[in-house]
Every structure is written in structure tokens, then in C-alpha cells.
Amino acid sequence: MQVDKITQLDLSLFSTDENLSIFHLLNYTTTSRGKDYLHYILNNPLSTLAEIEDAQNTIQQLQLLLPRWKHTINNGTLMVIEKFYETPLTIHSNEPTNINTFFYKLLNKEDFSLTKYSVEHCIYFIKGIKIIQQLLTNAHGKKMDYWKEKINLLLNKSIIEEILQTDNPKALADKSILKFARFLRTDFKHNINQLLHVFEQIDAYISLAIACTEHSFIFPEIQNSSQPFIDAEELYHPLLQQAVSYSFTLDEKQNFLFLTGANMAGKSTFIKAVGVSVYLAQLGMGVPAKNMKISLFDGLLSNIQVTDNIMKGESYFFNEVQRIKNTVEKISNGKNWLILIDELFKGTNVQDAMKCSTIVIEGLHKMQNALFILSTHLYEIADDLKKHANIQFKYFETSISNEKLIFNYHLKNGVSNDRVGYLILKREGVIDMLEKLK
């Protein structure tokens, strides 16, 4: 699925403030390598139904294994292994005996100390990866079978059996340490690098399995369809502590959702919730909803947090126009797209924004290969759009009680005409402050 960096930023998939990102929400990895691979997974949404279904299967089967899963491999062990292969060491070249081991240890104290510590951690890693292989015995699927076969192939060395029989690596005889070290450095380097790569994948997918379980995500039904659609029941934004859920449908009959509501009423949150769920679905992940059925999407684009560019002398409005132009160019390829637009044309005056917004909507609604969710505070343009059967109108209601704003964040049918800007100014004391100015 095609997704650009602007859309990833709009959906808070990654963030400089990690606690506010989807990545942070899903990150239960135990190692830096696993974390890096999780980042890779989230950065590369899948494009085929077969890939998505295999990812779903992998995560679901790992969920079943979670009660028996043991995190026997930690980040410290991986760091020691990496350093062991990166550090120049004097390794005993002959078959170790008690005598030559004694002299090696005497003449190479620092190298022996690092070698002993590294061999211990290599053994912990090999034993840990063997345990993982055993846990995956009855799990099947393209990814799962690849991991098992790869581990089995890479561990298929006679000396590995001897290593696996080591009950206490810390109590290894000095002679055995040198024997294992020579094997690990000279004959097993490629294998252990491959095993590390397999483990980082497993660490990342276990993280996704934990996240789905911890957050009670459900796995959506995804279909290959010539026409895009979303059918969501009680979908919500996963980063909110007390999220309100939404139920809605977008399909070929009504593929354009015209969304209105006052500022702070929930429009942006809804748009982002839809985008995040579709994005997660195309990773093979579970989604924050009660039920969800969607088509396979070829691309996802958003227009939410457009900024100006002072260095290039580009205005906010100019960049909004460029974003719309880029969107039209991309979705003209006839493939299935989801387009999310929040408060179109905020960078110009109201009359200009109304004219520009109407022209854009009149054009976009004709494209049947895409789904659109567009929010606006320009509710006046809705009347002229109601003649189009494929545009549905939803809004978020704002009520006022004792001059206090009440947001229920419930998605309703229709068009909002709420105007609460003055009330917000008054509630925050700005009106009073201005009146007191001399």
C-alpha cells in the first residue's frame, strides 16, 4: 500500500514524542534489533491479500503461544554477541588441551575474559532460539514455517548439540570455552548472524501479538474488491484513554463522507482513527474496533497537518493546493485509495475557501475508485452537494449548558451548524481581558 511520510506524520505512526505514537503503543519488543524490525514492519504496509493474511495468521498463532512464551533472550545478550564478532581477538587456532589452554589464558588474559563472557551469551542465545523453535512446532504459515526451517538449518551442526547440552554456561571448563569460541568465530559467524535476523523478526511479531492481546484488537476481514469499501462497527482511536467509538460505512454507493462539526468536536480524531485502523489492517495487525470489513487498499493519503514553508516562500494555502494536486494525480491511476482531508483550505478567507472547497469536492466525488472523508467548518456548502447521491453527511454535535461546551463525540447523520468560537473566547476569559484593555 502506498503511503507517504506526510500521511504517516498525520496519523502519528511515528513521533519525536514516542509516547504519542502508534509505534510506541505497539512496541513490546525486548531487544533493540526487534524494535528496529518493528519499525520496519510499521513503515511498510503490505500490498497483497496473501501477505496480509499470513501476517494475521502469524500474529494470531503467536497470541495463542503467549502464555507459554519465555523471554530468554535479552538485549544485553545480543549486544555481547555483536561485540564478540566485531572485536579483534586472539583465538586459539589449535585443538585446546589443558596445557595450551593454560598458557593461552596466561598470555591473553583480556581476550580470554571477553571470550568467556561472549561464549556464555552465545550459548544463552542458541539455547533460547532452540526453545523458540520448539514452541513454534505446531504453528504453521509462510512466516512461521520459514522461521522453523531456517533455525533448524542454521543449528544443524554437530557441535551445536554439545552446546545445547551445556547446563550452566558459567561453569564451562576453560578448554571448552576456547573450543566453542573457535567454532563460533570461524565456522558459525554467518549462521549466528542469520539467527539474529530471524530472532529480531520473531521479537517484532511477538510484540504485535502482545499489543493485540493487551489492547483487545480484533482482526478485520479484508477482501480483494474492484471497489473500495469500509464497514466499521465501534471503531475508535487507540491512543485515547477514554475513546468514543464510531460505526459507519463507506462503499461504492456512498464513497464520500462530508463531515462537519465545531472545533474540538471530534472531527480530526475520527479521521485519524479511520486512517490508523486501515493502516494497521494492511500490516496484518488487529484494529481497535468491534468489527471491521474493508477492501484491500492500494494507497492511503491524508491532508491533515499541512504547514507553510518559510524557506521556500510557500504559503499555507499554496501547500494545501499542492497537496490536493498531488492527491488527484495519484488517485487517477484507477486503483483503490482512501483519502482523508481535515478542514480543507484553512489558509485562505472564508469566501475563497468555500469556492475552492466546492470545486474540489465536485471533482473528487466523481472518482469511484477512492473513498473520501472530508471535514470542514464551512457547512454552508453542504446544500449544493446534497444533489450527489454518493455523498453522505455526518456531523459531531456540540451542546451548550450554562455557557459551557459539551462534546459527546458521537457521529450523527446530517450537517452541523454549530458556531462556538465566541463562546470559547468568552469561556477562556479572552473577551473579559480585551474589554479591560486601555
Coordinates of N, CA, C and O in Angstrom, one line a residue, residues 182-249:
R182 N 36.3 -20.9 19.2 CA 36.9 -21.1 17.8 C 35.8 -21.5 16.8 O 35.8 -21.0 15.7
F183 N 34.9 -22.3 17.2 CA 33.8 -22.7 16.4 C 32.9 -21.5 16.1 O 32.5 -21.3 14.9
L184 N 32.5 -20.8 17.1 CA 31.6 -19.7 16.9 C 32.2 -18.6 16.0 O 31.5 -18.0 15.2
R185 N 33.5 -18.3 16.2 CA 34.2 -17.2 15.4 C 34.5 -17.6 14.0 O 34.4 -16.8 13.1
T186 N 34.8 -18.9 13.8 CA 35.3 -19.3 12.5 C 34.3 -20.0 11.6 O 34.2 -19.8 10.4
D187 N 33.5 -20.8 12.2 CA 32.6 -21.7 11.5 C 31.1 -21.3 11.6 O 30.3 -21.7 10.8
F188 N 30.8 -20.4 12.6 CA 29.4 -20.2 12.9 C 29.0 -18.7 12.7 O 27.8 -18.3 13.0
K189 N 29.9 -17.9 12.3 CA 29.6 -16.4 12.2 C 28.4 -16.1 11.3 O 27.5 -15.4 11.7
H190 N 28.4 -16.7 10.1 CA 27.3 -16.5 9.2 C 26.0 -17.0 9.8 O 24.9 -16.3 9.7
N191 N 26.0 -18.2 10.4 CA 24.8 -18.8 11.0 C 24.2 -17.9 12.1 O 23.0 -17.7 12.1
I192 N 25.1 -17.4 12.9 CA 24.6 -16.7 14.1 C 24.0 -15.3 13.6 O 23.1 -14.9 14.2
N193 N 24.6 -14.8 12.6 CA 24.0 -13.5 12.0 C 22.7 -13.8 11.5 O 21.7 -13.0 11.6
Q194 N 22.5 -14.9 10.8 CA 21.2 -15.3 10.3 C 20.2 -15.6 11.4 O 19.0 -15.2 11.3
L195 N 20.6 -16.2 12.4 CA 19.8 -16.5 13.6 C 19.4 -15.2 14.3 O 18.2 -15.1 14.7
L196 N 20.3 -14.2 14.4 CA 19.9 -12.9 14.9 C 18.8 -12.2 14.1 O 17.9 -11.6 14.7
H197 N 18.9 -12.4 12.8 CA 17.9 -11.8 11.9 C 16.6 -12.5 12.1 O 15.5 -11.8 12.1
V198 N 16.6 -13.8 12.2 CA 15.3 -14.5 12.5 C 14.7 -14.1 13.8 O 13.5 -13.8 13.9
F199 N 15.6 -14.0 14.8 CA 15.1 -13.6 16.1 C 14.5 -12.2 16.2 O 13.5 -12.0 16.8
E200 N 15.1 -11.2 15.5 CA 14.6 -9.9 15.5 C 13.2 -9.8 14.9 O 12.3 -9.1 15.3
Q201 N 12.9 -10.7 13.9 CA 11.6 -10.7 13.3 C 10.6 -11.3 14.3 O 9.5 -10.8 14.4
I202 N 11.0 -12.4 14.9 CA 10.1 -13.0 15.9 C 9.9 -12.1 17.1 O 8.7 -11.9 17.5
D203 N 10.9 -11.3 17.5 CA 10.7 -10.4 18.6 C 9.7 -9.3 18.2 O 8.8 -8.9 19.0
A204 N 9.8 -8.8 17.0 CA 8.8 -7.8 16.5 C 7.4 -8.4 16.4 O 6.4 -7.7 16.8
Y205 N 7.2 -9.6 15.9 CA 5.9 -10.1 15.7 C 5.3 -10.5 17.0 O 4.1 -10.4 17.2
I206 N 6.1 -11.0 18.0 CA 5.6 -11.2 19.3 C 5.1 -9.9 19.9 O 4.1 -9.9 20.6
S207 N 5.8 -8.9 19.7 CA 5.4 -7.5 20.1 C 4.0 -7.2 19.6 O 3.1 -6.7 20.4
L208 N 3.8 -7.5 18.3 CA 2.4 -7.2 17.8 C 1.4 -8.1 18.4 O 0.2 -7.7 18.6
A209 N 1.8 -9.3 18.7 CA 0.8 -10.3 19.3 C 0.4 -9.8 20.7 O -0.7 -9.8 21.1
I210 N 1.4 -9.3 21.4 CA 1.2 -8.8 22.8 C 0.3 -7.6 22.7 O -0.7 -7.4 23.5
A211 N 0.6 -6.7 21.7 CA -0.2 -5.5 21.6 C -1.7 -5.8 21.3 O -2.6 -5.2 21.9
C212 N -1.9 -6.7 20.4 CA -3.3 -7.1 20.0 C -4.0 -7.7 21.2 O -5.2 -7.4 21.4
T213 N -3.3 -8.4 22.0 CA -3.9 -9.0 23.2 C -4.2 -8.0 24.3 O -5.3 -7.9 24.9
E214 N -3.2 -7.1 24.6 CA -3.3 -6.1 25.6 C -4.4 -5.1 25.3 O -5.0 -4.6 26.2
H215 N -4.5 -4.7 24.1 CA -5.4 -3.7 23.7 C -6.8 -4.2 23.1 O -7.6 -3.5 22.7
S216 N -6.9 -5.5 23.1 CA -8.1 -6.2 22.7 C -8.5 -5.8 21.2 O -9.7 -5.6 20.9
F217 N -7.5 -5.8 20.4 CA -7.7 -5.5 19.0 C -8.4 -6.7 18.3 O -8.0 -7.9 18.6
I218 N -9.2 -6.5 17.3 CA -9.8 -7.6 16.5 C -9.2 -7.6 15.1 O -8.7 -6.6 14.6
F219 N -9.2 -8.7 14.5 CA -8.6 -8.8 13.2 C -9.7 -8.6 12.1 O -10.7 -9.3 12.1
P220 N -9.5 -7.6 11.3 CA -10.6 -7.3 10.3 C -10.6 -8.3 9.2 O -9.7 -9.0 8.9
E221 N -11.8 -8.3 8.5 CA -11.9 -9.1 7.3 C -11.5 -8.2 6.1 O -12.1 -7.2 5.9
I222 N -10.6 -8.7 5.4 CA -10.1 -7.9 4.2 C -10.4 -8.7 2.9 O -10.1 -9.8 2.8
Q223 N -10.9 -7.9 2.0 CA -11.3 -8.6 0.7 C -10.7 -7.9 -0.5 O -10.5 -6.7 -0.5
N224 N -10.4 -8.7 -1.5 CA -10.0 -8.1 -2.8 C -11.3 -7.7 -3.5 O -12.2 -8.4 -3.7
S225 N -11.3 -6.4 -3.8 CA -12.5 -5.9 -4.4 C -12.2 -4.8 -5.4 O -11.2 -4.0 -5.2
S226 N -12.9 -4.8 -6.5 CA -12.7 -3.8 -7.5 C -13.1 -2.4 -7.0 O -12.6 -1.4 -7.5
Q227 N -14.0 -2.3 -6.1 CA -14.4 -1.1 -5.5 C -14.1 -1.0 -4.0 O -14.3 -2.0 -3.3
P228 N -13.5 0.1 -3.5 CA -13.1 0.1 -2.1 C -14.3 0.3 -1.2 O -15.3 0.9 -1.6
F229 N -14.1 -0.2 0.0 CA -15.2 -0.1 1.0 C -14.6 -0.2 2.4 O -13.6 -0.8 2.6
I230 N -15.3 0.4 3.3 CA -15.0 0.2 4.8 C -16.4 0.0 5.5 O -17.3 0.9 5.3
D231 N -16.5 -1.0 6.3 CA -17.7 -1.2 7.1 C -17.2 -1.4 8.5 O -16.6 -2.5 8.8
A232 N -17.3 -0.4 9.3 CA -16.7 -0.5 10.7 C -17.8 -0.3 11.8 O -18.7 0.5 11.6
E233 N -17.7 -1.2 12.8 CA -18.6 -1.1 13.9 C -17.7 -0.8 15.2 O -16.8 -1.6 15.5
E234 N -18.1 0.2 15.8 CA -17.4 0.7 17.1 C -15.9 0.8 16.9 O -15.2 0.2 17.7
L235 N -15.5 1.5 15.9 CA -14.1 1.8 15.7 C -13.7 3.0 16.6 O -14.5 3.9 16.7
Y236 N -12.5 3.0 17.1 CA -12.1 4.1 18.0 C -10.6 4.3 17.8 O -9.9 3.6 17.1
H237 N -10.1 5.5 18.3 CA -8.7 5.8 18.2 C -7.9 5.2 19.3 O -8.2 5.4 20.5
P238 N -6.9 4.4 19.0 CA -6.2 3.6 20.0 C -5.3 4.4 21.0 O -5.0 3.8 22.0
L239 N -5.0 5.6 20.7 CA -4.2 6.4 21.5 C -4.9 7.1 22.6 O -4.3 7.7 23.5
L240 N -6.2 7.1 22.6 CA -7.0 7.9 23.5 C -7.4 6.9 24.7 O -7.7 5.8 24.6
Q241 N -7.3 7.5 25.9 CA -7.6 6.7 27.1 C -9.0 6.4 27.2 O -9.4 5.3 27.6
Q242 N -9.9 7.3 27.0 CA -11.3 7.1 27.0 C -12.0 7.4 25.7 O -12.6 8.4 25.5
A243 N -11.7 6.5 24.7 CA -12.1 6.8 23.3 C -13.6 6.5 23.1 O -14.2 5.6 23.7
V244 N -14.2 7.4 22.3 CA -15.6 7.1 21.9 C -15.6 6.4 20.6 O -14.7 6.7 19.7
S245 N -16.4 5.4 20.4 CA -16.3 4.6 19.2 C -17.3 5.1 18.1 O -18.3 5.9 18.4
Y246 N -17.0 4.7 16.9 CA -17.8 5.2 15.7 C -18.2 4.0 14.9 O -17.4 3.1 14.7
S247 N -19.4 4.0 14.3 CA -19.8 3.0 13.4 C -20.3 3.7 12.1 O -21.0 4.7 12.1
F248 N -19.8 3.2 10.9 CA -20.1 3.9 9.7 C -19.7 2.9 8.5 O -19.0 1.9 8.7
T249 N -20.2 3.3 7.4 CA -19.9 2.5 6.1 C -19.6 3.5 5.0 O -20.3 4.5 4.8

